[in-house]
CSV table of C-alpha atoms and ligand atoms in Angstrom, one decimal:
chain,number,residue,atom,x,y,z
K,1,MET,CA,86.4,73.5,31.0
K,2,ALA,CA,87.3,70.4,33.0
K,3,LYS,CA,90.5,68.5,32.3
K,4,PHE,CA,92.3,65.3,33.0
K,5,VAL,CA,95.8,65.6,34.3
K,6,VAL,CA,97.8,62.4,33.5
K,7,ASN,CA,101.2,61.2,34.5
K,8,GLY,CA,101.7,58.7,31.8
K,9,GLY,CA,104.1,55.9,30.8
K,10,ALA,CA,103.1,53.2,33.3
K,11,ARG,CA,102.3,49.7,32.2
K,12,LEU,CA,98.6,49.5,33.0
K,13,SER,CA,97.4,46.1,34.2
K,14,GLY,CA,94.5,44.4,35.9
K,15,LYS,CA,90.8,43.9,35.3
K,16,CYS,CA,88.4,46.4,33.8
K,17,ARG,CA,84.7,45.8,33.9
K,18,ILE,CA,82.8,47.1,30.9
K,19,SER,CA,79.6,49.2,31.6
K,20,GLY,CA,76.3,49.3,29.8
K,21,SER,CA,76.3,50.5,26.3
K,22,LYS,CA,75.7,54.3,25.8
K,23,ASN,CA,74.2,53.8,22.3
K,24,ALA,CA,71.8,51.1,23.5
K,25,SER,CA,70.7,53.1,26.7
K,26,LEU,CA,69.7,56.2,24.8
K,27,PRO,CA,67.1,54.7,22.4
K,28,VAL,CA,65.6,52.7,25.2
K,29,ILE,CA,65.2,55.7,27.5
K,30,PHE,CA,63.4,57.7,24.8
K,31,ALA,CA,61.3,54.7,23.7
K,32,SER,CA,60.0,54.3,27.2
K,33,LEU,CA,57.9,57.4,26.6
K,34,ILE,CA,55.7,55.8,24.0
K,35,ALA,CA,53.5,53.7,26.4
K,36,ARG,CA,51.9,54.3,29.8
K,37,GLY,CA,53.3,52.3,32.6
K,38,THR,CA,56.6,51.6,34.3
K,39,SER,CA,59.7,50.4,32.3
K,40,GLU,CA,62.6,48.6,34.0
K,41,ILE,CA,66.0,49.2,32.5
K,42,ASP,CA,68.9,47.3,34.0
K,43,ASN,CA,72.6,48.3,33.7
K,44,LEU,CA,72.3,51.9,32.5
K,45,PRO,CA,75.9,53.4,32.5
K,46,ASP,CA,76.6,56.4,34.7
K,47,ILE,CA,77.6,58.8,31.9
K,48,GLY,CA,76.8,62.3,30.9
K,49,ASP,CA,74.6,61.5,27.9
K,50,VAL,CA,72.4,59.2,29.9
K,51,ARG,CA,72.0,61.8,32.6
K,52,VAL,CA,70.9,64.4,30.0
K,53,ALA,CA,68.5,61.9,28.4
K,54,LEU,CA,66.8,61.2,31.7
K,55,GLU,CA,66.6,64.9,32.5
K,56,ILE,CA,64.9,65.5,29.1
K,57,ILE,CA,62.2,62.9,29.7
K,58,LYS,CA,61.6,64.2,33.2
K,59,ARG,CA,60.6,67.5,31.6
K,60,TYR,CA,57.7,65.6,30.0
K,61,GLY,CA,56.6,64.3,33.4
K,62,ALA,CA,58.4,60.9,33.5
K,63,SER,CA,59.2,59.9,37.0
K,64,ILE,CA,62.5,58.1,37.5
K,65,SER,CA,63.8,56.0,40.4
K,66,LYS,CA,66.6,53.6,40.8
K,67,LYS,CA,67.0,50.4,42.9
K,68,GLY,CA,70.4,48.7,42.7
K,69,ASN,CA,71.4,48.6,39.1
K,70,THR,CA,67.8,48.9,37.8
K,71,THR,CA,66.3,52.2,36.7
K,72,TYR,CA,62.5,52.5,36.7
K,73,ILE,CA,60.8,55.0,34.4
K,74,ASN,CA,57.1,55.7,35.0
K,75,THR,CA,55.3,57.4,32.2
K,76,GLU,CA,51.7,57.5,33.5
K,77,LYS,CA,51.5,61.2,33.8
K,78,LEU,CA,53.2,62.7,30.8
K,79,ARG,CA,52.2,65.9,29.1
K,80,TYR,CA,53.5,67.5,25.9
K,81,THR,CA,55.9,70.3,26.4
K,82,GLU,CA,58.2,72.2,24.0
K,83,PRO,CA,61.6,70.3,24.1
K,84,ASP,CA,64.1,72.1,26.4
K,85,ALA,CA,66.4,73.6,23.8
K,86,GLU,CA,69.4,73.8,26.2
K,87,LEU,CA,69.2,70.1,27.0
K,88,VAL,CA,68.2,68.8,23.6
K,89,CYS,CA,71.3,70.5,22.0
K,90,LYS,CA,73.6,68.6,24.3
K,91,ILE,CA,73.1,65.1,22.9
K,92,ARG,CA,72.5,63.6,19.4
K,93,ALA,CA,70.1,61.1,20.8
K,94,SER,CA,67.5,63.8,21.5
K,95,THR,CA,66.6,63.2,17.8
K,96,TYR,CA,64.8,60.1,19.2
K,97,LEU,CA,62.3,62.5,20.8
K,98,LEU,CA,60.9,63.1,17.3
K,99,GLY,CA,59.6,59.6,17.0
K,100,ALA,CA,58.8,59.1,20.7
K,101,SER,CA,56.9,62.4,21.1
K,102,ALA,CA,55.0,61.9,17.8
K,103,VAL,CA,53.8,58.5,19.1
K,104,ARG,CA,52.9,59.6,22.6
K,105,PHE,CA,51.5,63.1,22.0
K,106,GLY,CA,50.8,63.3,18.2
K,107,ARG,CA,53.3,66.1,18.0
K,108,ALA,CA,57.0,66.9,18.1
K,109,ARG,CA,59.3,69.7,17.3
K,110,LEU,CA,62.5,70.1,15.3
K,111,SER,CA,65.1,71.8,17.4
K,112,PRO,CA,68.9,72.0,17.0
K,113,PHE,CA,70.1,68.6,18.1
K,114,GLY,CA,73.5,68.1,19.7
K,115,GLY,CA,76.2,65.4,19.8
K,116,CYS,CA,79.7,65.2,18.4
K,117,ALA,CA,80.1,67.7,15.5
K,118,PHE,CA,82.8,65.8,13.6
K,119,SER,CA,80.8,65.9,10.4
K,120,PRO,CA,77.5,67.2,9.0
K,121,ARG,CA,74.7,65.0,10.6
K,122,PRO,CA,71.6,65.1,8.4
K,123,ILE,CA,68.2,64.0,9.6
K,124,ASP,CA,66.4,63.6,6.3
K,125,MET,CA,65.9,59.8,6.9
K,126,HIS,CA,64.4,60.5,10.3
K,127,LEU,CA,61.9,62.9,8.7
K,128,ASP,CA,61.2,60.3,5.9
K,129,ALA,CA,60.2,57.8,8.7
K,130,LEU,CA,58.0,60.4,10.4
K,131,LEU,CA,56.3,61.5,7.1
K,132,SER,CA,55.7,57.9,6.1
K,133,HIS,CA,53.8,57.3,9.3
K,134,GLY,CA,51.4,60.2,8.6
K,135,ALA,CA,53.3,63.1,10.2
K,136,VAL,CA,53.1,66.6,8.8
K,137,LEU,CA,56.0,69.0,9.1
K,138,SER,CA,55.3,72.7,9.0
K,139,ASP,CA,57.8,75.4,8.1
K,140,ASN,CA,58.3,76.5,11.7
K,141,GLY,CA,59.6,73.0,12.6
K,142,ASP,CA,56.3,71.7,14.3
K,143,ILE,CA,55.5,68.1,13.5
K,144,THR,CA,51.9,67.0,13.9
K,145,VAL,CA,50.4,63.5,13.5
K,146,LYS,CA,46.6,63.3,13.4
K,147,ARG,CA,46.6,59.5,13.0
K,148,LEU,CA,49.8,57.4,13.2
K,149,VAL,CA,49.6,54.9,10.4
K,150,PRO,CA,51.7,51.9,9.7
K,151,SER,CA,54.3,52.4,6.9
K,152,VAL,CA,56.7,50.7,4.5
K,153,ILE,CA,60.0,52.4,4.4
K,154,SER,CA,63.2,51.6,2.5
K,155,PHE,CA,66.2,53.4,3.8
K,156,LYS,CA,68.8,54.5,1.2
K,157,LYS,CA,71.6,53.7,3.7
K,158,ARG,CA,72.1,52.2,7.1
K,159,SER,CA,71.4,54.8,9.8
K,160,VAL,CA,71.3,54.0,13.5
K,161,GLY,CA,69.3,57.1,14.4
K,162,ALA,CA,66.8,56.9,11.6
K,163,SER,CA,66.3,53.1,12.4
K,164,VAL,CA,65.6,54.0,16.0
K,165,ASN,CA,63.0,56.5,15.1
K,166,ALA,CA,61.5,54.2,12.5
K,167,LEU,CA,61.2,51.3,15.0
K,168,ILE,CA,59.7,53.6,17.7
K,169,LEU,CA,57.1,54.9,15.2
K,170,ALA,CA,56.3,51.5,13.9
K,171,ALA,CA,55.9,50.1,17.4
K,172,GLY,CA,53.4,52.9,18.2
K,173,ALA,CA,51.3,52.5,15.0
K,174,SER,CA,48.5,49.9,14.9
K,175,GLY,CA,49.1,47.5,12.1
K,176,GLU,CA,52.2,46.1,10.3
K,177,SER,CA,55.1,48.4,9.3
K,178,VAL,CA,58.1,47.3,7.3
K,179,ILE,CA,61.5,48.9,7.6
K,180,GLU,CA,63.9,47.9,4.8
K,181,GLY,CA,67.6,48.7,5.4
K,182,CYS,CA,67.3,48.7,9.1
K,183,ALA,CA,70.6,49.2,11.0
K,184,LEU,CA,71.7,46.0,12.8
K,185,GLU,CA,74.1,47.3,15.5
K,186,PRO,CA,73.9,45.5,18.9
K,187,HIS,CA,72.2,48.7,20.3
K,188,ILE,CA,69.4,48.4,17.7
K,189,LEU,CA,68.9,44.8,18.7
K,190,THR,CA,68.6,46.0,22.4
K,191,LEU,CA,65.9,48.5,21.3
K,192,ILE,CA,64.0,45.8,19.4
K,193,GLU,CA,64.1,43.6,22.5
K,194,PHE,CA,62.8,46.4,24.6
K,195,LEU,CA,60.0,47.3,22.2
K,196,ARG,CA,59.0,43.6,22.1
K,197,SER,CA,58.8,43.6,25.9
K,198,MET,CA,56.5,46.6,25.6
K,199,GLY,CA,54.1,44.5,23.4
K,200,ALA,CA,55.3,45.2,19.8
K,201,ASP,CA,55.7,42.1,17.6
K,202,ILE,CA,58.9,42.5,15.7
K,203,SER,CA,60.7,40.1,13.4
K,204,LEU,CA,64.0,40.7,11.7
K,205,GLU,CA,65.1,39.0,8.5
K,206,GLY,CA,68.4,40.3,7.2
K,207,ASP,CA,68.0,44.0,7.4
K,208,THR,CA,64.3,44.0,7.0
K,209,ALA,CA,62.3,44.6,10.2
K,210,ARG,CA,58.6,43.8,10.3
K,211,VAL,CA,56.8,45.5,13.2
K,212,ARG,CA,53.3,45.0,14.4
K,213,GLY,CA,52.6,47.8,16.8
K,214,GLY,CA,49.7,49.2,18.7
K,215,GLU,CA,48.8,48.6,22.3
K,216,LEU,CA,51.9,48.9,24.4
K,217,HIS,CA,52.8,48.9,28.1
K,218,GLY,CA,55.9,49.4,30.2
K,219,GLY,CA,58.9,47.3,29.1
K,220,LYS,CA,61.9,45.6,30.5
K,221,VAL,CA,65.4,45.2,29.2
K,222,ARG,CA,69.0,44.7,30.3
K,223,ILE,CA,71.6,47.0,28.6
K,224,GLY,CA,74.4,44.9,27.2
K,225,PRO,CA,78.1,45.8,27.4
K,226,ASP,CA,79.4,48.9,25.6
K,227,MET,CA,81.5,47.6,22.6
K,228,ILE,CA,83.1,50.9,22.1
K,229,GLU,CA,84.2,51.2,25.8
K,230,ALA,CA,85.5,47.6,25.5
K,231,GLY,CA,87.4,48.4,22.3
K,232,SER,CA,88.9,51.4,24.0
K,233,TYR,CA,90.3,49.5,27.0
K,234,LEU,CA,91.6,46.7,24.7
K,235,ALA,CA,93.4,49.3,22.5
K,236,LEU,CA,94.8,50.9,25.7
K,237,SER,CA,96.1,47.5,26.7
K,238,LEU,CA,98.1,47.3,23.5
K,239,LEU,CA,99.4,50.9,23.9
K,240,THR,CA,100.5,50.5,27.5
K,241,GLY,CA,102.1,47.0,27.6
K,242,GLY,CA,99.3,44.4,27.3
K,243,GLY,CA,98.2,44.0,30.9
K,244,ILE,CA,94.5,45.0,30.8
K,245,THR,CA,91.8,42.2,30.9
K,246,VAL,CA,88.5,43.5,29.7
K,247,ILE,CA,85.6,41.8,31.6
K,248,GLY,CA,82.0,41.5,30.4
K,249,ALA,CA,82.5,42.4,26.7
K,250,GLU,CA,80.8,40.4,23.9
K,251,GLU,CA,83.8,39.3,21.8
K,252,SER,CA,81.5,38.6,18.8
K,253,GLU,CA,80.6,42.3,18.6
K,254,LEU,CA,84.2,43.2,18.5
K,255,SER,CA,85.3,40.8,15.6
K,256,SER,CA,85.9,43.5,13.0
K,257,PHE,CA,87.9,45.5,15.5
K,258,LEU,CA,90.0,42.6,16.6
K,259,GLU,CA,90.7,41.1,13.2
K,260,PRO,CA,93.1,43.7,11.7
K,261,LEU,CA,94.9,43.9,15.0
K,262,LEU,CA,95.4,40.2,15.3
K,263,GLU,CA,96.5,40.0,11.6
K,264,SER,CA,99.2,42.6,12.3
K,265,GLY,CA,100.7,40.7,15.2
K,266,ALA,CA,98.7,41.5,18.3
K,267,GLU,CA,97.8,38.5,20.4
K,268,ILE,CA,94.6,37.8,22.3
K,269,SER,CA,94.2,35.8,25.5
K,270,ARG,CA,91.0,34.7,27.1
K,271,ASP,CA,90.3,33.7,30.7
K,272,VAL,CA,87.9,35.6,32.9
K,273,GLY,CA,87.8,38.2,30.1
K,274,ILE,CA,89.8,39.2,27.0
K,275,ARG,CA,93.2,40.8,26.8
K,276,LEU,CA,95.2,42.1,23.9
K,277,CYS,CA,99.0,41.9,24.1
K,278,SER,CA,102.0,42.0,21.8
K,279,ARG,CA,102.0,45.2,19.8
K,280,PRO,CA,101.1,45.1,16.1
K,281,ARG,CA,104.2,44.8,14.0
K,282,LYS,CA,102.8,45.3,10.5
K,283,PRO,CA,100.9,48.4,9.2
K,284,VAL,CA,97.1,48.1,9.7
K,285,ARG,CA,94.5,49.2,7.2
K,286,ILE,CA,91.1,50.1,8.6
K,287,VAL,CA,87.9,50.7,6.7
K,288,THR,CA,84.9,51.5,8.7
K,289,GLY,CA,81.3,50.6,7.8
K,290,PRO,CA,77.9,49.8,9.4
K,291,TYR,CA,77.8,46.8,11.8
K,292,PRO,CA,79.2,44.2,11.5
K,293,GLU,CA,82.0,46.1,9.7
K,294,PHE,CA,84.7,48.1,11.6
K,295,PRO,CA,82.8,50.6,13.8
K,296,THR,CA,83.4,54.2,13.0
K,297,ASP,CA,83.3,55.0,16.8
K,298,LEU,CA,86.5,52.9,17.2
K,299,GLN,CA,88.5,54.5,14.4
K,300,PRO,CA,89.7,57.4,16.5
K,301,ILE,CA,90.4,54.9,19.3
K,302,ILE,CA,92.6,52.7,17.1
K,303,ALA,CA,94.6,55.7,15.7
K,304,PRO,CA,97.1,55.8,18.6
K,305,VAL,CA,97.6,52.0,18.1
K,306,LEU,CA,98.3,52.5,14.4
K,307,ALA,CA,101.0,54.9,15.5
K,308,LEU,CA,103.0,51.9,16.8
K,309,SER,CA,103.6,50.4,13.4
K,310,GLY,CA,101.9,52.6,10.9
K,311,GLY,CA,98.6,52.2,9.1
K,312,SER,CA,95.6,53.9,7.4
K,313,ILE,CA,92.0,54.7,8.1
K,314,ARG,CA,89.1,55.2,5.7
K,315,ASP,CA,85.8,56.1,7.3
K,316,THR,CA,82.9,55.3,5.0
K,317,VAL,CA,80.3,56.3,7.6
K,318,TRP,CA,81.5,59.8,8.6
K,319,GLU,CA,84.0,60.7,5.8
K,320,GLY,CA,85.4,63.8,7.5
K,321,ARG,CA,85.9,62.2,11.0
K,322,PHE,CA,89.6,63.1,11.3
K,323,GLY,CA,89.5,66.4,13.1
K,324,TYR,CA,91.0,64.7,16.2
K,325,LEU,CA,94.2,64.0,14.3
K,326,SER,CA,95.5,67.6,14.7
K,327,GLU,CA,95.1,67.3,18.5
K,328,LEU,CA,96.8,63.8,18.5
K,329,SER,CA,99.8,65.5,16.8
K,330,ARG,CA,100.3,67.5,20.0
K,331,LEU,CA,101.1,64.1,21.6
K,332,GLY,CA,103.6,63.1,18.9
K,333,ILE,CA,101.3,61.2,16.4
K,334,SER,CA,102.2,62.1,12.9
K,335,SER,CA,99.5,61.7,10.2
K,336,ARG,CA,98.2,63.2,6.9
K,337,ILE,CA,95.0,62.9,5.0
K,338,VAL,CA,95.2,61.9,1.3
K,339,ARG,CA,92.0,61.7,-0.7
K,340,GLY,CA,89.9,61.0,2.3
K,341,VAL,CA,92.3,58.4,3.8
K,342,ALA,CA,94.1,59.2,7.0
K,343,GLU,CA,97.7,57.8,6.9
K,344,ILE,CA,99.1,57.4,10.4
K,345,PHE,CA,102.9,57.1,10.5
K,346,PRO,CA,105.0,55.2,13.1
K,347,SER,CA,105.5,57.8,15.8
K,348,GLU,CA,106.9,58.1,19.3
K,349,LEU,CA,104.2,59.3,21.6
K,350,LYS,CA,105.1,62.1,23.8
K,351,SER,CA,103.4,64.0,26.7
K,352,GLY,CA,101.7,67.3,26.0
K,353,ASN,CA,98.5,69.4,26.2
K,354,ALA,CA,95.5,68.8,23.9
K,355,THR,CA,91.8,69.4,23.8
K,356,ALA,CA,89.1,66.7,23.3
K,357,PRO,CA,87.4,67.7,20.0
K,358,ASP,CA,84.6,65.1,20.5
K,359,LEU,CA,83.9,62.0,22.6
K,360,ARG,CA,86.0,59.3,20.8
K,361,GLY,CA,88.7,61.7,19.7
K,362,GLY,CA,88.9,62.8,23.3
K,363,MET,CA,89.4,59.2,24.5
K,364,ALA,CA,92.1,58.7,21.8
K,365,LEU,CA,94.0,61.7,23.4
K,366,LEU,CA,93.6,60.4,26.9
K,367,MET,CA,94.8,56.9,25.8
K,368,SER,CA,97.8,58.5,24.1
K,369,ALA,CA,98.6,60.6,27.2
K,370,LEU,CA,98.4,57.5,29.4
K,371,SER,CA,101.0,55.7,27.2
K,372,ALA,CA,103.5,58.6,26.9
K,373,GLU,CA,106.1,59.3,29.6
K,374,GLY,CA,105.5,62.4,31.6
K,375,GLN,CA,102.6,64.8,32.4
K,376,SER,CA,99.9,65.6,29.9
K,377,VAL,CA,96.8,67.7,30.3
K,378,ILE,CA,93.7,66.8,28.3
K,379,ASP,CA,91.1,69.6,28.3
K,380,GLY,CA,87.4,69.0,27.7
K,381,ALA,CA,87.2,66.1,30.1
K,382,GLU,CA,83.4,66.6,30.3
K,383,VAL,CA,83.2,65.6,26.6
K,384,ILE,CA,84.8,62.2,27.4
K,385,LEU,CA,82.6,61.8,30.5
K,386,ARG,CA,79.6,62.0,28.1
K,387,GLY,CA,80.2,58.5,27.0
K,388,TYR,CA,82.7,56.8,29.4
K,389,ASP,CA,81.6,55.5,32.8
K,390,ASP,CA,84.0,56.4,35.6
K,391,PRO,CA,87.3,56.5,33.6
K,392,VAL,CA,89.2,58.0,36.5
K,393,GLY,CA,88.1,55.1,38.8
K,394,LYS,CA,88.6,52.4,36.2
K,395,LEU,CA,92.0,53.7,35.0
K,396,GLY,CA,93.2,54.3,38.6
K,397,GLN,CA,92.5,50.6,39.3
K,398,LEU,CA,94.7,49.7,36.4
K,399,GLY,CA,97.5,51.7,37.9
K,400,ALA,CA,97.1,55.0,35.9
K,401,GLU,CA,98.0,58.3,37.5
K,402,ILE,CA,95.0,60.4,36.4
K,403,GLU,CA,93.2,63.2,38.1
K,404,TYR,CA,90.0,65.0,37.1
K,405,VAL,CA,90.3,68.8,37.6
K,406,ASP,CA,87.2,71.0,37.2
K,407,ASN,CA,88.1,74.7,37.5
O,501,LIG,C1,75.0,56.9,15.9
O,501,LIG,O1,74.9,58.2,15.3
O,501,LIG,C2,75.9,56.9,17.1
O,501,LIG,N1,75.3,57.8,18.1
O,501,LIG,C3,77.3,57.5,16.7
O,501,LIG,O2,78.1,57.3,17.8
O,501,LIG,C4,77.8,56.6,15.5
O,501,LIG,O3,79.0,57.2,15.1
O,501,LIG,C5,76.8,56.4,14.4
O,501,LIG,O4,75.5,56.0,14.9
O,501,LIG,C6,77.3,55.4,13.4
O,501,LIG,O5,77.5,54.2,14.0
O,501,LIG,C7,74.3,57.3,18.9
O,501,LIG,O6,74.0,56.2,18.8
O,501,LIG,C8,73.8,58.2,19.9
O,501,LIG,P1,73.8,57.3,11.7
O,501,LIG,P2,73.7,58.5,14.3
O,501,LIG,O7,72.4,57.9,11.5
O,501,LIG,O8,72.5,57.7,14.5
O,501,LIG,C9,73.9,59.3,7.3
O,501,LIG,C10,79.5,58.0,19.6
O,501,LIG,O9,80.7,58.4,19.6
O,501,LIG,N2,72.5,59.8,7.6
O,501,LIG,O10,73.9,55.9,11.8
O,501,LIG,O11,73.6,60.0,14.2
O,501,LIG,C11,75.0,60.0,8.1
O,501,LIG,O12,75.4,61.2,7.4
O,501,LIG,C12,78.6,58.5,18.5
O,501,LIG,O13,79.0,57.3,20.4
O,501,LIG,C13,71.9,60.4,6.5
O,501,LIG,O14,72.3,60.5,5.4
O,501,LIG,O15,74.5,58.1,12.9
O,501,LIG,C14,76.1,59.0,8.2
O,501,LIG,O16,76.8,59.0,7.0
O,501,LIG,C15,79.2,59.5,17.6
O,501,LIG,N3,70.6,60.8,6.8
O,501,LIG,C16,75.3,57.6,8.2
O,501,LIG,O17,74.0,57.9,7.7
O,501,LIG,C17,70.0,60.7,8.0
O,501,LIG,O18,68.9,61.1,8.2
O,501,LIG,C18,75.2,56.9,9.5
O,501,LIG,O19,74.7,57.9,10.5
O,501,LIG,C19,70.7,60.1,9.1
O,501,LIG,C20,72.0,59.6,8.8
């Protein structure tokens, strides 16, 4: 297991440029499979999950090259193959293979999908999307599609992953499909932009997407900034003394994250980027929800900030997503869970050893270690590197003493 060794307590300051969004990159990479041609993707982040996704599509024959900040994916010579179980179980986004493979090859296969295991992660809505487009699922997990038909689907709740598959399937089907209850996260909008550039005609009214699919070709898109990485460095600024300016983030995507912090006494300044300073002074209450509500992926990140003045978190997207709190307690953060709500008590952060339970929980540990005086060791560094681009380089530039050690 790799680890980060941190000597914490310094006031971190300087500029931090935000990389391309993980959760926008992954749908686009898998969606590139559905048409013949070359797709151009600008600004993919250099993170573990993107590397695994590119490796997965290479197994189908995609040829990948890079020039500057642009990645080219050529999909002329694809052939169906059984998904590589070892790779597929590393990332959650391999569920997008269900839709992409069904469109391109008329077949797909259920396989144990990976990703952060903070909660049960059902795929019933992904399967509903496949079945409504004419797929047949057999008991052994094989999915076959004789003729991909357009469909009308109404999702029971907002799901990023199921919306990705529904959009990919609808783009591949000739005729008009309707997706009611489509997720609206910025990463979904990036996928829509990419599918449009491939030739799909997509309109979005509220949370209803109308997709006219069919003949497609290679597409082109620029991956926007990662709002979760941006929120992470903004929270770190509050924790370590208010000196980090985040560059390249979309402030409008972060409104629901910034609002409770500003209400509780944090201050924002804007020049070349945005910076949060002045610690919260009042308890903060967080309730997560689908975009544009407070993002679930930022609730573990805000937990160490809540430890400054107290607060509570209710996660309505992943109700059990609090496993990281027991690891945070090793760094001095005191909390308890009462009827599904995590109460975080004002705490003095201290150095210690802890293990990243998942991507965002791992980042919360690293941030706490950076703000506590003394040496901390965060095990499971590779989990954090799945979703954060060059944290050692970026944090080092801000004045952190951090080392990546891979034994
Ligand atoms: C995506 O996961 C993200 N992953 C997650 O980020 C994020 O936490 C989540 O969306 C919510 O924003 C990627 O984009 C790769 P969902 P996903 O389907 O698509 C229920 C990170 O740290 N549901 O939007 O798997 C589900 O139980 C990761 O970057 C069903 O009931 O999440 C949950 O309550 C962690 N049936 C809700 O929908 C289904 O078939 C939202 O899940 C699918 C989902």
